[in-house]
């Protein structure tokens, strides 16, 4: 589910950034476009929508990200919806095709992901101004920060904050150390008030419980151990058979 990971990336790089120091605007929404390139070659292009309830300086603003099917995958992919409600420490991954959703603990998900030392995620003080640039007709301030995990640098994130939209991050670019680049762009931004029901799973949807990441990792570890044991046993059997064959060949009768 690559598009689900992209939706989460959009949440972290746009919706949860609180870099504004200006007077608060109301809600903001717009068209979303995510482009992934690996060593300069375009790998993935997806569109969608983003809705942010509350001002850019509100650390507990509600965020909804809708990701359309991968344009390069055609009918092989499906849509995804990610909802974040930080004030309640809860998020939802909604599956419209199945009319179901999965509930998530935001802090737990954040702690398991890339972060700065201390496990608190990107902090406004991490960002340094590197210039100014036009994005979609808006004048933006460009800031940059390293992305770390357990003290190791994973890459660099660059954000473009619109001056006339209360420093809303209209664009972010995550450059990974291995050469992969993910660009997230908000187009046609508007500041109309958003309804509360955008930030809850639709009525009639059922909750789906998926295995925890730790459980999946443990099962994978056990499977790898079983595979290693089987490979070692096969190697021992082959060595024994080869030794028996060599012994037979060396006998004079």
JSON list of C-alpha atoms in Angstrom, two decimals:
[
{"chain": "A", "resi": 1, "resn": "UNK", "atom": "CA", "xyz": [0.00, 0.00, 0.00]},
{"chain": "A", "resi": 2, "resn": "UNK", "atom": "CA", "xyz": [2.48, 2.59, -1.19]},
{"chain": "A", "resi": 3, "resn": "UNK", "atom": "CA", "xyz": [-0.18, 5.30, -1.40]},
{"chain": "A", "resi": 4, "resn": "UNK", "atom": "CA", "xyz": [-0.95, 4.92, 2.32]},
{"chain": "A", "resi": 5, "resn": "UNK", "atom": "CA", "xyz": [2.70, 5.60, 3.14]},
{"chain": "A", "resi": 6, "resn": "UNK", "atom": "CA", "xyz": [2.60, 8.65, 0.87]},
{"chain": "A", "resi": 7, "resn": "UNK", "atom": "CA", "xyz": [-0.50, 9.93, 2.65]},
{"chain": "A", "resi": 8, "resn": "UNK", "atom": "CA", "xyz": [1.25, 9.59, 6.00]},
{"chain": "A", "resi": 9, "resn": "UNK", "atom": "CA", "xyz": [4.26, 11.37, 4.55]},
{"chain": "A", "resi": 10, "resn": "UNK", "atom": "CA", "xyz": [2.01, 14.23, 3.41]},
{"chain": "A", "resi": 11, "resn": "UNK", "atom": "CA", "xyz": [0.53, 14.49, 6.90]},
{"chain": "A", "resi": 12, "resn": "UNK", "atom": "CA", "xyz": [3.93, 14.71, 8.54]},
{"chain": "A", "resi": 13, "resn": "UNK", "atom": "CA", "xyz": [5.51, 17.06, 6.02]},
{"chain": "A", "resi": 14, "resn": "UNK", "atom": "CA", "xyz": [2.56, 19.44, 5.54]},
{"chain": "A", "resi": 15, "resn": "UNK", "atom": "CA", "xyz": [-0.34, 19.09, 7.92]},
{"chain": "A", "resi": 16, "resn": "UNK", "atom": "CA", "xyz": [1.60, 18.62, 11.14]},
{"chain": "A", "resi": 17, "resn": "UNK", "atom": "CA", "xyz": [4.22, 21.31, 10.57]},
{"chain": "A", "resi": 18, "resn": "UNK", "atom": "CA", "xyz": [3.60, 24.25, 12.90]},
{"chain": "A", "resi": 19, "resn": "UNK", "atom": "CA", "xyz": [6.14, 26.79, 11.78]},
{"chain": "A", "resi": 20, "resn": "UNK", "atom": "CA", "xyz": [3.86, 29.83, 11.71]},
{"chain": "A", "resi": 21, "resn": "UNK", "atom": "CA", "xyz": [4.31, 32.81, 14.01]},
{"chain": "A", "resi": 22, "resn": "UNK", "atom": "CA", "xyz": [1.70, 35.05, 12.35]},
{"chain": "A", "resi": 23, "resn": "UNK", "atom": "CA", "xyz": [-1.91, 35.76, 13.32]},
{"chain": "A", "resi": 24, "resn": "UNK", "atom": "CA", "xyz": [-4.13, 32.75, 12.80]},
{"chain": "A", "resi": 25, "resn": "UNK", "atom": "CA", "xyz": [-6.08, 32.12, 9.64]},
{"chain": "A", "resi": 26, "resn": "UNK", "atom": "CA", "xyz": [-9.02, 29.76, 9.50]},
{"chain": "A", "resi": 27, "resn": "UNK", "atom": "CA", "xyz": [-9.07, 26.36, 7.82]},
{"chain": "A", "resi": 28, "resn": "UNK", "atom": "CA", "xyz": [-7.16, 25.58, 4.65]},
{"chain": "A", "resi": 29, "resn": "UNK", "atom": "CA", "xyz": [-7.73, 23.05, 1.89]},
{"chain": "A", "resi": 30, "resn": "UNK", "atom": "CA", "xyz": [-6.43, 22.40, -1.60]},
{"chain": "A", "resi": 31, "resn": "UNK", "atom": "CA", "xyz": [-5.51, 19.93, -4.30]},
{"chain": "A", "resi": 32, "resn": "UNK", "atom": "CA", "xyz": [-2.62, 17.65, -3.41]},
{"chain": "A", "resi": 33, "resn": "UNK", "atom": "CA", "xyz": [0.03, 16.31, -5.76]},
{"chain": "A", "resi": 34, "resn": "UNK", "atom": "CA", "xyz": [2.79, 13.93, -4.69]},
{"chain": "A", "resi": 35, "resn": "UNK", "atom": "CA", "xyz": [5.68, 13.06, -6.98]},
{"chain": "A", "resi": 36, "resn": "UNK", "atom": "CA", "xyz": [8.35, 10.47, -6.15]},
{"chain": "A", "resi": 37, "resn": "UNK", "atom": "CA", "xyz": [11.64, 10.33, -8.02]},
{"chain": "A", "resi": 38, "resn": "UNK", "atom": "CA", "xyz": [14.50, 7.91, -7.50]},
{"chain": "A", "resi": 39, "resn": "UNK", "atom": "CA", "xyz": [17.89, 9.15, -8.69]},
{"chain": "A", "resi": 40, "resn": "UNK", "atom": "CA", "xyz": [16.17, 11.59, -11.03]},
{"chain": "A", "resi": 41, "resn": "UNK", "atom": "CA", "xyz": [13.75, 9.08, -12.58]},
{"chain": "A", "resi": 42, "resn": "UNK", "atom": "CA", "xyz": [10.04, 9.59, -11.90]},
{"chain": "A", "resi": 43, "resn": "UNK", "atom": "CA", "xyz": [8.66, 6.56, -10.07]},
{"chain": "A", "resi": 44, "resn": "UNK", "atom": "CA", "xyz": [5.25, 7.57, -8.78]},
{"chain": "A", "resi": 45, "resn": "UNK", "atom": "CA", "xyz": [2.73, 10.39, -9.31]},
{"chain": "A", "resi": 46, "resn": "UNK", "atom": "CA", "xyz": [-0.41, 10.77, -7.24]},
{"chain": "A", "resi": 47, "resn": "UNK", "atom": "CA", "xyz": [-3.04, 13.43, -6.76]},
{"chain": "A", "resi": 48, "resn": "UNK", "atom": "CA", "xyz": [-5.60, 14.01, -4.06]},
{"chain": "A", "resi": 49, "resn": "UNK", "atom": "CA", "xyz": [-6.90, 16.55, -1.57]},
{"chain": "A", "resi": 50, "resn": "UNK", "atom": "CA", "xyz": [-5.73, 17.93, 1.76]},
{"chain": "A", "resi": 51, "resn": "UNK", "atom": "CA", "xyz": [-7.91, 19.56, 4.42]},
{"chain": "A", "resi": 52, "resn": "UNK", "atom": "CA", "xyz": [-6.51, 21.28, 7.52]},
{"chain": "A", "resi": 53, "resn": "UNK", "atom": "CA", "xyz": [-8.88, 22.48, 10.25]},
{"chain": "A", "resi": 54, "resn": "UNK", "atom": "CA", "xyz": [-7.46, 25.25, 12.39]},
{"chain": "A", "resi": 55, "resn": "UNK", "atom": "CA", "xyz": [-4.57, 27.65, 11.95]},
{"chain": "A", "resi": 56, "resn": "UNK", "atom": "CA", "xyz": [-1.04, 26.89, 10.86]},
{"chain": "A", "resi": 57, "resn": "UNK", "atom": "CA", "xyz": [0.27, 27.72, 14.36]},
{"chain": "A", "resi": 58, "resn": "UNK", "atom": "CA", "xyz": [-2.05, 25.18, 16.01]},
{"chain": "A", "resi": 59, "resn": "UNK", "atom": "CA", "xyz": [-0.15, 22.00, 16.91]},
{"chain": "A", "resi": 60, "resn": "UNK", "atom": "CA", "xyz": [-3.46, 20.17, 17.36]},
{"chain": "A", "resi": 61, "resn": "UNK", "atom": "CA", "xyz": [-5.11, 21.06, 14.07]},
{"chain": "A", "resi": 62, "resn": "UNK", "atom": "CA", "xyz": [-7.14, 18.28, 12.44]},
{"chain": "A", "resi": 63, "resn": "UNK", "atom": "CA", "xyz": [-5.85, 17.06, 9.08]},
{"chain": "A", "resi": 64, "resn": "UNK", "atom": "CA", "xyz": [-7.41, 14.95, 6.35]},
{"chain": "A", "resi": 65, "resn": "UNK", "atom": "CA", "xyz": [-5.42, 13.69, 3.36]},
{"chain": "A", "resi": 66, "resn": "UNK", "atom": "CA", "xyz": [-7.07, 11.94, 0.41]},
{"chain": "A", "resi": 67, "resn": "UNK", "atom": "CA", "xyz": [-4.74, 10.12, -1.96]},
{"chain": "A", "resi": 68, "resn": "UNK", "atom": "CA", "xyz": [-6.00, 9.02, -5.37]},
{"chain": "A", "resi": 69, "resn": "UNK", "atom": "CA", "xyz": [-4.81, 5.85, -7.08]},
{"chain": "A", "resi": 70, "resn": "UNK", "atom": "CA", "xyz": [-1.27, 5.97, -8.44]},
{"chain": "A", "resi": 71, "resn": "UNK", "atom": "CA", "xyz": [-1.45, 7.46, -11.93]},
{"chain": "A", "resi": 72, "resn": "UNK", "atom": "CA", "xyz": [1.30, 5.09, -13.06]},
{"chain": "A", "resi": 73, "resn": "UNK", "atom": "CA", "xyz": [-0.40, 2.01, -11.57]},
{"chain": "A", "resi": 74, "resn": "UNK", "atom": "CA", "xyz": [-3.76, 2.48, -13.26]},
{"chain": "A", "resi": 75, "resn": "UNK", "atom": "CA", "xyz": [-6.45, 0.19, -11.84]},
{"chain": "A", "resi": 76, "resn": "UNK", "atom": "CA", "xyz": [-3.92, -1.75, -9.78]},
{"chain": "A", "resi": 77, "resn": "UNK", "atom": "CA", "xyz": [-4.04, 0.84, -6.99]},
{"chain": "A", "resi": 78, "resn": "UNK", "atom": "CA", "xyz": [-6.90, 2.16, -4.87]},
{"chain": "A", "resi": 79, "resn": "UNK", "atom": "CA", "xyz": [-7.73, 5.38, -3.06]},
{"chain": "A", "resi": 80, "resn": "UNK", "atom": "CA", "xyz": [-6.71, 6.06, 0.53]},
{"chain": "A", "resi": 81, "resn": "UNK", "atom": "CA", "xyz": [-7.82, 8.54, 3.20]},
{"chain": "A", "resi": 82, "resn": "UNK", "atom": "CA", "xyz": [-5.78, 9.45, 6.27]},
{"chain": "A", "resi": 83, "resn": "UNK", "atom": "CA", "xyz": [-7.31, 11.49, 9.12]},
{"chain": "A", "resi": 84, "resn": "UNK", "atom": "CA", "xyz": [-5.34, 12.94, 12.04]},
{"chain": "A", "resi": 85, "resn": "UNK", "atom": "CA", "xyz": [-6.86, 14.35, 15.27]},
{"chain": "A", "resi": 86, "resn": "UNK", "atom": "CA", "xyz": [-3.83, 15.24, 17.45]},
{"chain": "A", "resi": 87, "resn": "UNK", "atom": "CA", "xyz": [-5.87, 16.72, 20.31]},
{"chain": "A", "resi": 88, "resn": "UNK", "atom": "CA", "xyz": [-7.33, 13.25, 20.85]},
{"chain": "A", "resi": 89, "resn": "UNK", "atom": "CA", "xyz": [-4.08, 11.45, 19.94]},
{"chain": "A", "resi": 90, "resn": "UNK", "atom": "CA", "xyz": [-5.97, 9.46, 17.33]},
{"chain": "A", "resi": 91, "resn": "UNK", "atom": "CA", "xyz": [-5.74, 8.94, 13.60]},
{"chain": "A", "resi": 92, "resn": "UNK", "atom": "CA", "xyz": [-7.73, 6.94, 11.07]},
{"chain": "A", "resi": 93, "resn": "UNK", "atom": "CA", "xyz": [-6.74, 5.14, 7.89]},
{"chain": "A", "resi": 94, "resn": "UNK", "atom": "CA", "xyz": [-9.97, 4.93, 5.90]},
{"chain": "A", "resi": 95, "resn": "UNK", "atom": "CA", "xyz": [-10.55, 2.41, 3.08]},
{"chain": "A", "resi": 96, "resn": "UNK", "atom": "CA", "xyz": [-13.49, 3.71, 0.97]},
{"chain": "A", "resi": 97, "resn": "UNK", "atom": "CA", "xyz": [-13.53, 0.63, -1.26]},
{"chain": "A", "resi": 98, "resn": "UNK", "atom": "CA", "xyz": [-14.12, -1.64, 1.74]},
{"chain": "A", "resi": 99, "resn": "UNK", "atom": "CA", "xyz": [-16.18, 0.87, 3.76]},
{"chain": "A", "resi": 100, "resn": "UNK", "atom": "CA", "xyz": [-13.90, 0.30, 6.72]},
{"chain": "A", "resi": 101, "resn": "UNK", "atom": "CA", "xyz": [-11.24, 2.11, 8.72]},
{"chain": "A", "resi": 102, "resn": "UNK", "atom": "CA", "xyz": [-8.31, 1.41, 11.03]},
{"chain": "A", "resi": 103, "resn": "UNK", "atom": "CA", "xyz": [-7.74, 3.43, 14.19]},
{"chain": "A", "resi": 104, "resn": "UNK", "atom": "CA", "xyz": [-4.19, 4.51, 15.04]},
{"chain": "A", "resi": 105, "resn": "UNK", "atom": "CA", "xyz": [-2.37, 5.97, 18.04]},
{"chain": "A", "resi": 106, "resn": "UNK", "atom": "CA", "xyz": [-0.64, 9.09, 16.67]},
{"chain": "A", "resi": 107, "resn": "UNK", "atom": "CA", "xyz": [2.12, 9.30, 19.29]},
{"chain": "A", "resi": 108, "resn": "UNK", "atom": "CA", "xyz": [2.96, 5.61, 18.88]},
{"chain": "A", "resi": 109, "resn": "UNK", "atom": "CA", "xyz": [3.11, 5.92, 15.09]},
{"chain": "A", "resi": 110, "resn": "UNK", "atom": "CA", "xyz": [5.25, 9.04, 15.35]},
{"chain": "A", "resi": 111, "resn": "UNK", "atom": "CA", "xyz": [7.67, 7.39, 17.82]},
{"chain": "A", "resi": 112, "resn": "UNK", "atom": "CA", "xyz": [8.24, 4.49, 15.40]},
{"chain": "A", "resi": 113, "resn": "UNK", "atom": "CA", "xyz": [8.96, 6.81, 12.47]},
{"chain": "A", "resi": 114, "resn": "UNK", "atom": "CA", "xyz": [11.82, 9.10, 11.47]},
{"chain": "A", "resi": 115, "resn": "UNK", "atom": "CA", "xyz": [12.40, 11.81, 14.03]},
{"chain": "A", "resi": 116, "resn": "UNK", "atom": "CA", "xyz": [14.87, 14.15, 15.57]},
{"chain": "A", "resi": 117, "resn": "UNK", "atom": "CA", "xyz": [16.73, 13.08, 18.73]},
{"chain": "A", "resi": 118, "resn": "UNK", "atom": "CA", "xyz": [14.27, 12.70, 21.60]},
{"chain": "A", "resi": 119, "resn": "UNK", "atom": "CA", "xyz": [11.56, 11.17, 19.42]},
{"chain": "A", "resi": 120, "resn": "UNK", "atom": "CA", "xyz": [9.52, 14.37, 19.20]},
{"chain": "A", "resi": 121, "resn": "UNK", "atom": "CA", "xyz": [9.47, 14.75, 15.44]},
{"chain": "A", "resi": 122, "resn": "UNK", "atom": "CA", "xyz": [10.50, 17.82, 13.46]},
{"chain": "A", "resi": 123, "resn": "UNK", "atom": "CA", "xyz": [10.63, 20.96, 15.59]},
{"chain": "A", "resi": 124, "resn": "UNK", "atom": "CA", "xyz": [10.37, 24.56, 14.29]},
{"chain": "A", "resi": 125, "resn": "UNK", "atom": "CA", "xyz": [13.84, 25.25, 15.70]},
{"chain": "A", "resi": 126, "resn": "UNK", "atom": "CA", "xyz": [15.27, 22.53, 13.42]},
{"chain": "A", "resi": 127, "resn": "UNK", "atom": "CA", "xyz": [14.43, 24.60, 10.33]},
{"chain": "A", "resi": 128, "resn": "UNK", "atom": "CA", "xyz": [16.81, 27.19, 8.93]},
{"chain": "A", "resi": 129, "resn": "UNK", "atom": "CA", "xyz": [15.86, 29.76, 6.28]},
{"chain": "A", "resi": 130, "resn": "UNK", "atom": "CA", "xyz": [17.71, 29.17, 3.00]},
{"chain": "A", "resi": 131, "resn": "UNK", "atom": "CA", "xyz": [15.89, 31.61, 0.68]},
{"chain": "A", "resi": 132, "resn": "UNK", "atom": "CA", "xyz": [12.59, 32.73, -0.86]},
{"chain": "A", "resi": 133, "resn": "UNK", "atom": "CA", "xyz": [10.70, 31.43, -3.89]},
{"chain": "A", "resi": 134, "resn": "UNK", "atom": "CA", "xyz": [7.36, 31.63, -5.73]},
{"chain": "A", "resi": 135, "resn": "UNK", "atom": "CA", "xyz": [5.09, 28.59, -5.42]},
{"chain": "A", "resi": 136, "resn": "UNK", "atom": "CA", "xyz": [1.79, 28.63, -7.32]},
{"chain": "A", "resi": 137, "resn": "UNK", "atom": "CA", "xyz": [1.87, 32.42, -7.48]},
{"chain": "A", "resi": 138, "resn": "UNK", "atom": "CA", "xyz": [2.51, 32.81, -3.74]},
{"chain": "A", "resi": 139, "resn": "UNK", "atom": "CA", "xyz": [5.67, 34.29, -2.25]},
{"chain": "A", "resi": 140, "resn": "UNK", "atom": "CA", "xyz": [7.17, 31.70, 0.08]},
{"chain": "A", "resi": 141, "resn": "UNK", "atom": "CA", "xyz": [9.97, 31.51, 2.62]},
{"chain": "A", "resi": 142, "resn": "UNK", "atom": "CA", "xyz": [12.09, 28.41, 2.06]},
{"chain": "A", "resi": 143, "resn": "UNK", "atom": "CA", "xyz": [13.33, 26.54, 5.14]},
{"chain": "A", "resi": 144, "resn": "UNK", "atom": "CA", "xyz": [15.28, 23.33, 5.53]},
{"chain": "A", "resi": 145, "resn": "UNK", "atom": "CA", "xyz": [15.93, 20.77, 8.28]},
{"chain": "A", "resi": 146, "resn": "UNK", "atom": "CA", "xyz": [17.66, 17.39, 8.61]},
{"chain": "A", "resi": 147, "resn": "UNK", "atom": "CA", "xyz": [15.52, 14.28, 9.15]},
{"chain": "A", "resi": 148, "resn": "UNK", "atom": "CA", "xyz": [17.08, 11.96, 11.71]},
{"chain": "A", "resi": 149, "resn": "UNK", "atom": "CA", "xyz": [16.32, 8.55, 13.16]},
{"chain": "A", "resi": 150, "resn": "UNK", "atom": "CA", "xyz": [18.19, 7.50, 16.29]},
{"chain": "A", "resi": 151, "resn": "UNK", "atom": "CA", "xyz": [20.78, 10.14, 15.51]},
{"chain": "A", "resi": 152, "resn": "UNK", "atom": "CA", "xyz": [21.37, 8.91, 11.96]},
{"chain": "A", "resi": 153, "resn": "UNK", "atom": "CA", "xyz": [20.58, 11.28, 9.10]},
{"chain": "A", "resi": 154, "resn": "UNK", "atom": "CA", "xyz": [17.98, 9.87, 6.73]},
{"chain": "A", "resi": 155, "resn": "UNK", "atom": "CA", "xyz": [17.76, 12.94, 4.52]},
{"chain": "A", "resi": 156, "resn": "UNK", "atom": "CA", "xyz": [16.68, 16.57, 4.37]},
{"chain": "A", "resi": 157, "resn": "UNK", "atom": "CA", "xyz": [13.22, 18.14, 4.25]},
{"chain": "A", "resi": 158, "resn": "UNK", "atom": "CA", "xyz": [12.66, 21.52, 2.60]},
{"chain": "A", "resi": 159, "resn": "UNK", "atom": "CA", "xyz": [9.40, 23.44, 3.15]},
{"chain": "A", "resi": 160, "resn": "UNK", "atom": "CA", "xyz": [7.98, 26.44, 1.29]},
{"chain": "A", "resi": 161, "resn": "UNK", "atom": "CA", "xyz": [5.87, 28.64, 3.61]},
{"chain": "A", "resi": 162, "resn": "UNK", "atom": "CA", "xyz": [3.36, 31.02, 1.95]},
{"chain": "A", "resi": 163, "resn": "UNK", "atom": "CA", "xyz": [3.63, 34.52, 3.43]},
{"chain": "A", "resi": 164, "resn": "UNK", "atom": "CA", "xyz": [0.07, 35.51, 2.50]},
{"chain": "A", "resi": 165, "resn": "UNK", "atom": "CA", "xyz": [-1.40, 32.27, 3.89]},
{"chain": "A", "resi": 166, "resn": "UNK", "atom": "CA", "xyz": [-0.12, 32.50, 7.46]},
{"chain": "A", "resi": 167, "resn": "UNK", "atom": "CA", "xyz": [3.06, 30.60, 6.58]},
{"chain": "A", "resi": 168, "resn": "UNK", "atom": "CA", "xyz": [1.12, 27.54, 5.45]},
{"chain": "A", "resi": 169, "resn": "UNK", "atom": "CA", "xyz": [3.56, 24.98, 3.96]},
{"chain": "A", "resi": 170, "resn": "UNK", "atom": "CA", "xyz": [2.39, 24.84, 0.33]},
{"chain": "A", "resi": 171, "resn": "UNK", "atom": "CA", "xyz": [5.21, 22.57, -0.69]},
{"chain": "A", "resi": 172, "resn": "UNK", "atom": "CA", "xyz": [7.65, 20.14, 0.91]},
{"chain": "A", "resi": 173, "resn": "UNK", "atom": "CA", "xyz": [10.52, 18.17, -0.58]},
{"chain": "A", "resi": 174, "resn": "UNK", "atom": "CA", "xyz": [12.06, 15.21, 1.25]},
{"chain": "A", "resi": 175, "resn": "UNK", "atom": "CA", "xyz": [15.47, 14.24, -0.14]},
{"chain": "A", "resi": 176, "resn": "UNK", "atom": "CA", "xyz": [16.64, 10.89, 1.17]},
{"chain": "A", "resi": 177, "resn": "UNK", "atom": "CA", "xyz": [20.30, 10.07, 1.51]},
{"chain": "A", "resi": 178, "resn": "UNK", "atom": "CA", "xyz": [19.95, 7.27, -1.06]},
{"chain": "A", "resi": 179, "resn": "UNK", "atom": "CA", "xyz": [18.76, 9.64, -3.80]},
{"chain": "A", "resi": 180, "resn": "UNK", "atom": "CA", "xyz": [14.98, 9.19, -3.52]},
{"chain": "A", "resi": 181, "resn": "UNK", "atom": "CA", "xyz": [13.03, 12.48, -3.60]},
{"chain": "A", "resi": 182, "resn": "UNK", "atom": "CA", "xyz": [9.39, 12.94, -2.54]},
{"chain": "A", "resi": 183, "resn": "UNK", "atom": "CA", "xyz": [7.72, 16.25, -3.42]},
{"chain": "A", "resi": 184, "resn": "UNK", "atom": "CA", "xyz": [4.36, 17.17, -1.88]},
{"chain": "A", "resi": 185, "resn": "UNK", "atom": "CA", "xyz": [2.55, 20.19, -3.32]},
{"chain": "A", "resi": 186, "resn": "UNK", "atom": "CA", "xyz": [-0.71, 21.96, -2.39]},
{"chain": "A", "resi": 187, "resn": "UNK", "atom": "CA", "xyz": [-2.35, 23.61, -5.40]},
{"chain": "A", "resi": 188, "resn": "UNK", "atom": "CA", "xyz": [-5.37, 25.96, -5.52]},
{"chain": "A", "resi": 189, "resn": "UNK", "atom": "CA", "xyz": [-5.39, 26.60, -1.75]},
{"chain": "A", "resi": 190, "resn": "UNK", "atom": "CA", "xyz": [-8.58, 28.02, -0.20]},
{"chain": "A", "resi": 191, "resn": "UNK", "atom": "CA", "xyz": [-9.42, 29.20, 3.33]},
{"chain": "A", "resi": 192, "resn": "UNK", "atom": "CA", "xyz": [-13.11, 28.25, 3.53]},
{"chain": "A", "resi": 193, "resn": "UNK", "atom": "CA", "xyz": [-14.38, 26.85, 6.84]},
{"chain": "A", "resi": 194, "resn": "UNK", "atom": "CA", "xyz": [-14.40, 23.04, 6.84]},
{"chain": "A", "resi": 195, "resn": "UNK", "atom": "CA", "xyz": [-17.14, 20.84, 8.37]},
{"chain": "A", "resi": 196, "resn": "UNK", "atom": "CA", "xyz": [-16.26, 18.72, 11.41]},
{"chain": "A", "resi": 197, "resn": "UNK", "atom": "CA", "xyz": [-17.47, 15.48, 9.81]},
{"chain": "A", "resi": 198, "resn": "UNK", "atom": "CA", "xyz": [-14.59, 15.62, 7.31]},
{"chain": "A", "resi": 199, "resn": "UNK", "atom": "CA", "xyz": [-12.33, 14.56, 10.17]},
{"chain": "A", "resi": 200, "resn": "UNK", "atom": "CA", "xyz": [-14.13, 11.40, 11.29]},
{"chain": "A", "resi": 201, "resn": "UNK", "atom": "CA", "xyz": [-14.73, 8.09, 9.48]},
{"chain": "A", "resi": 202, "resn": "UNK", "atom": "CA", "xyz": [-18.03, 8.13, 7.53]},
{"chain": "A", "resi": 203, "resn": "UNK", "atom": "CA", "xyz": [-21.13, 6.78, 9.22]},
{"chain": "A", "resi": 204, "resn": "UNK", "atom": "CA", "xyz": [-21.72, 3.12, 8.43]},
{"chain": "A", "resi": 205, "resn": "UNK", "atom": "CA", "xyz": [-18.02, 2.26, 8.09]},
{"chain": "A", "resi": 206, "resn": "UNK", "atom": "CA", "xyz": [-16.77, -0.62, 10.25]},
{"chain": "A", "resi": 207, "resn": "UNK", "atom": "CA", "xyz": [-13.50, -0.67, 12.21]},
{"chain": "A", "resi": 208, "resn": "UNK", "atom": "CA", "xyz": [-10.79, -3.05, 11.01]},
{"chain": "A", "resi": 209, "resn": "UNK", "atom": "CA", "xyz": [-8.07, -4.27, 13.36]},
{"chain": "A", "resi": 210, "resn": "UNK", "atom": "CA", "xyz": [-4.77, -5.17, 11.71]},
{"chain": "A", "resi": 211, "resn": "UNK", "atom": "CA", "xyz": [-1.81, -6.92, 13.34]},
{"chain": "A", "resi": 212, "resn": "UNK", "atom": "CA", "xyz": [0.57, -4.64, 15.22]},
{"chain": "A", "resi": 213, "resn": "UNK", "atom": "CA", "xyz": [3.89, -3.79, 13.56]},
{"chain": "A", "resi": 214, "resn": "UNK", "atom": "CA", "xyz": [5.80, -5.42, 16.42]},
{"chain": "A", "resi": 215, "resn": "UNK", "atom": "CA", "xyz": [3.82, -8.64, 15.96]},
{"chain": "A", "resi": 216, "resn": "UNK", "atom": "CA", "xyz": [4.47, -8.65, 12.23]},
{"chain": "A", "resi": 217, "resn": "UNK", "atom": "CA", "xyz": [8.19, -8.08, 12.82]},
{"chain": "A", "resi": 218, "resn": "UNK", "atom": "CA", "xyz": [8.33, -10.96, 15.31]},
{"chain": "A", "resi": 219, "resn": "UNK", "atom": "CA", "xyz": [6.57, -13.28, 12.88]},
{"chain": "A", "resi": 220, "resn": "UNK", "atom": "CA", "xyz": [9.00, -12.23, 10.13]},
{"chain": "A", "resi": 221, "resn": "UNK", "atom": "CA", "xyz": [11.98, -12.90, 12.45]},
{"chain": "A", "resi": 222, "resn": "UNK", "atom": "CA", "xyz": [10.68, -16.39, 13.27]},
{"chain": "A", "resi": 223, "resn": "UNK", "atom": "CA", "xyz": [10.09, -17.13, 9.59]},
{"chain": "A", "resi": 224, "resn": "UNK", "atom": "CA", "xyz": [13.63, -16.03, 8.78]},
{"chain": "A", "resi": 225, "resn": "UNK", "atom": "CA", "xyz": [14.98, -18.28, 11.55]},
{"chain": "A", "resi": 226, "resn": "UNK", "atom": "CA", "xyz": [12.98, -21.22, 10.19]},
{"chain": "A", "resi": 227, "resn": "UNK", "atom": "CA", "xyz": [14.29, -20.56, 6.69]},
{"chain": "A", "resi": 228, "resn": "UNK", "atom": "CA", "xyz": [17.87, -20.34, 8.02]},
{"chain": "A", "resi": 229, "resn": "UNK", "atom": "CA", "xyz": [17.44, -23.63, 9.93]},
{"chain": "A", "resi": 230, "resn": "UNK", "atom": "CA", "xyz": [16.07, -25.35, 6.82]},
{"chain": "A", "resi": 231, "resn": "UNK", "atom": "CA", "xyz": [18.93, -24.01, 4.71]},
{"chain": "A", "resi": 232, "resn": "UNK", "atom": "CA", "xyz": [21.48, -25.20, 7.29]},
{"chain": "A", "resi": 233, "resn": "UNK", "atom": "CA", "xyz": [19.85, -28.65, 7.45]},
{"chain": "A", "resi": 234, "resn": "UNK", "atom": "CA", "xyz": [19.87, -28.91, 3.65]},
{"chain": "A", "resi": 235, "resn": "UNK", "atom": "CA", "xyz": [23.54, -27.91, 3.59]},
{"chain": "A", "resi": 236, "resn": "UNK", "atom": "CA", "xyz": [24.38, -30.58, 6.21]},
{"chain": "A", "resi": 237, "resn": "UNK", "atom": "CA", "xyz": [22.46, -33.24, 4.29]},
{"chain": "A", "resi": 238, "resn": "UNK", "atom": "CA", "xyz": [24.21, -32.33, 1.05]},
{"chain": "A", "resi": 239, "resn": "UNK", "atom": "CA", "xyz": [27.61, -32.43, 2.77]},
{"chain": "A", "resi": 240, "resn": "UNK", "atom": "CA", "xyz": [26.83, -35.84, 4.29]},
{"chain": "A", "resi": 241, "resn": "UNK", "atom": "CA", "xyz": [25.70, -37.22, 0.93]},
{"chain": "A", "resi": 242, "resn": "UNK", "atom": "CA", "xyz": [28.82, -35.84, -0.75]},
{"chain": "A", "resi": 243, "resn": "UNK", "atom": "CA", "xyz": [31.04, -37.41, 1.93]},
{"chain": "A", "resi": 244, "resn": "UNK", "atom": "CA", "xyz": [29.30, -40.77, 1.52]},
{"chain": "A", "resi": 245, "resn": "UNK", "atom": "CA", "xyz": [29.70, -40.59, -2.27]},
{"chain": "A", "resi": 246, "resn": "UNK", "atom": "CA", "xyz": [33.41, -39.75, -1.94]},
{"chain": "A", "resi": 247, "resn": "UNK", "atom": "CA", "xyz": [33.89, -42.63, 0.48]},
{"chain": "A", "resi": 248, "resn": "UNK", "atom": "CA", "xyz": [32.21, -45.09, -1.88]},
{"chain": "A", "resi": 249, "resn": "UNK", "atom": "CA", "xyz": [34.29, -43.87, -4.78]},
{"chain": "A", "resi": 250, "resn": "UNK", "atom": "CA", "xyz": [37.50, -44.40, -2.79]},
{"chain": "A", "resi": 251, "resn": "UNK", "atom": "CA", "xyz": [36.76, -48.01, -1.88]},
{"chain": "A", "resi": 252, "resn": "UNK", "atom": "CA", "xyz": [38.66, -50.61, -4.01]},
{"chain": "A", "resi": 253, "resn": "UNK", "atom": "CA", "xyz": [35.62, -52.93, -4.29]}
]
